[in-house]
């Protein structure tokens, strides 16, 4: 059995289960996230099944990412949001629960609007030399 066979988002693509779609073309679907973390919370997904960002073919990435600005602007126009978080979770540690690549568009309305992400800076712990070395090491893998 392929992972696609049991994939809830593949089923949404094929309209085998209901969803509230806001956009669809030959390669991409966007639909309202059932959890509505904030009003207008939307998921943008490729029709092609890929587990997450690590397994996303470049041409599929191009198709899905190029639709994001127009969907983001449509959500903004409708909801009057004052900002938006755009994110994609990969693997359990990052909060991924559905293993079909998706981009969350989470419109923002204020500090207590339902979305929270904790960020800590560790800038003090990284010298310019350390950053230089880290960048050159990552670069080798690109
Ligand atoms: P993640 O935790 O990043 O993998 O996000 C998965 C998201 O899919 C969650 O925000 C869920 O609320 C959402 N979700 C799960 N099932 C459905 C569904 N049937 N229709 C719409 N959204 C869904
Ligand atoms: Zn899938």
XYZ file of C-alpha atoms and ligand atoms in Angstrom:
166
model
C 0.000 0.000 0.000
C 1.314 3.480 -0.868
C 1.181 6.265 1.737
C -1.067 8.140 -0.691
C -3.786 5.535 -0.249
C -4.438 6.543 3.354
C -3.692 10.232 2.996
C -6.445 12.574 4.115
C -5.178 15.431 1.938
C -5.005 13.190 -1.167
C -8.656 12.420 -0.407
C -9.410 16.154 -0.246
C -7.633 16.617 -3.607
C -9.875 13.927 -5.119
C -12.948 15.322 -3.304
C -13.440 11.949 -1.626
C -13.924 13.783 1.653
C -15.437 17.245 2.047
C -13.429 20.426 2.352
C -13.967 24.137 1.821
C -11.734 24.966 -1.135
C -10.740 28.530 -1.811
C -8.492 27.845 -4.826
C -7.774 25.041 -7.266
C -5.699 24.652 -10.427
C -4.151 21.634 -12.183
C -1.414 21.219 -9.568
C -2.534 22.955 -6.371
C -5.479 23.126 -3.965
C -6.081 25.554 -1.094
C -8.772 24.921 1.489
C -9.788 26.096 4.940
C -7.989 24.381 7.796
C -10.594 22.625 9.906
C -9.017 23.985 13.111
C -9.264 27.701 12.094
C -6.462 28.686 14.480
C -7.414 32.175 13.373
C -10.292 33.238 11.147
C -9.379 32.399 7.540
C -6.623 29.868 8.381
C -5.945 28.136 5.061
C -3.779 25.262 3.829
C -2.114 25.293 0.417
C -1.130 21.855 -0.868
C 0.201 20.288 -4.058
C -2.008 17.649 -5.656
C 1.141 15.531 -5.883
C 1.645 13.556 -2.662
C 4.907 14.376 -0.888
C 5.530 13.737 2.827
C 6.910 17.190 3.618
C 9.387 19.854 2.458
C 12.252 17.342 2.362
C 10.518 15.248 -0.270
C 9.035 18.028 -2.364
C 10.238 17.890 -6.001
C 11.414 21.309 -7.198
C 8.770 21.638 -9.908
C 6.032 20.825 -7.378
C 7.517 23.393 -4.990
C 7.445 25.961 -7.784
C 3.775 25.244 -8.487
C 2.672 25.391 -4.875
C 4.756 28.347 -3.693
C 3.820 30.519 -6.644
C 0.157 30.376 -5.664
C 0.792 31.533 -2.080
C 0.879 35.329 -2.604
C -2.481 35.464 -4.349
C -4.150 33.245 -1.765
C -2.544 35.254 1.066
C -3.828 38.476 -0.480
C -7.323 37.027 -0.940
C -7.443 35.995 2.733
C -6.151 39.397 3.771
C -8.764 41.204 1.679
C -11.608 39.114 3.025
C -10.637 39.007 6.704
C -8.978 42.394 7.127
C -6.068 40.704 8.889
C -3.237 42.967 10.003
C -0.564 40.358 9.267
C 0.007 36.695 8.445
C 2.210 33.794 9.473
C 3.233 31.470 6.644
C 4.644 28.179 7.818
C 5.126 24.531 7.058
C 5.815 21.900 9.697
C 8.118 18.996 8.841
C 8.106 15.900 11.049
C 6.648 15.401 14.494
C 9.120 17.592 16.406
C 8.004 20.539 14.285
C 4.326 19.800 14.836
C 3.526 17.938 11.616
C 0.409 15.801 12.019
C -0.626 15.280 8.394
C 2.110 13.792 6.232
C 1.225 15.446 2.926
C 3.163 18.667 2.401
C 1.158 21.787 3.223
C 1.703 25.464 3.830
C -0.298 27.106 6.610
C -1.530 30.623 5.959
C -2.523 31.997 9.358
C -3.922 35.515 9.217
C -3.196 37.604 12.306
C -5.498 39.953 14.132
C -3.691 40.688 17.400
C -1.433 39.207 20.047
C -4.222 37.114 21.589
C -5.823 35.900 18.355
C -5.143 32.181 18.869
C -1.756 31.766 17.233
C 1.438 31.715 19.246
C 4.969 30.743 18.328
C 7.822 30.936 20.790
C 11.073 32.346 19.417
C 14.273 32.790 21.352
C 17.329 34.545 20.043
C 20.702 32.916 20.611
C 22.573 35.653 18.843
C 24.892 36.170 21.802
C 26.152 32.602 21.472
C 27.184 32.877 17.795
C 30.280 34.781 16.760
C 30.731 35.963 13.175
C 33.366 33.233 12.787
C 30.930 30.532 13.967
C 28.255 31.818 11.585
C 30.741 31.865 8.715
C 31.735 28.265 9.383
C 28.138 27.073 9.770
C 27.084 28.739 6.504
C 29.990 27.213 4.586
C 29.202 23.753 5.979
C 25.510 23.944 5.047
C 26.497 25.289 1.635
C 28.376 22.090 0.893
C 25.120 20.136 1.034
C 23.089 22.397 -1.268
P 0.235 20.062 10.617
O -0.004 19.848 12.092
O 1.176 21.153 10.276
O 0.576 18.760 9.937
O -1.152 20.576 10.053
C -2.199 19.727 9.715
C -3.425 20.582 9.686
O -4.430 19.899 8.959
C -4.022 20.895 11.056
O -4.004 22.298 11.277
C -5.437 20.319 10.979
O -6.388 21.147 11.606
C -5.666 20.257 9.494
N -6.620 19.243 9.053
C -6.636 17.939 9.382
N -7.659 17.303 8.770
C -8.295 18.246 8.022
C -9.435 18.225 7.167
N -10.124 17.107 6.939
N -9.818 19.373 6.575
C -9.130 20.519 6.816
N -8.049 20.602 7.594
C -7.634 19.479 8.210
Zn -1.327 12.830 0.161
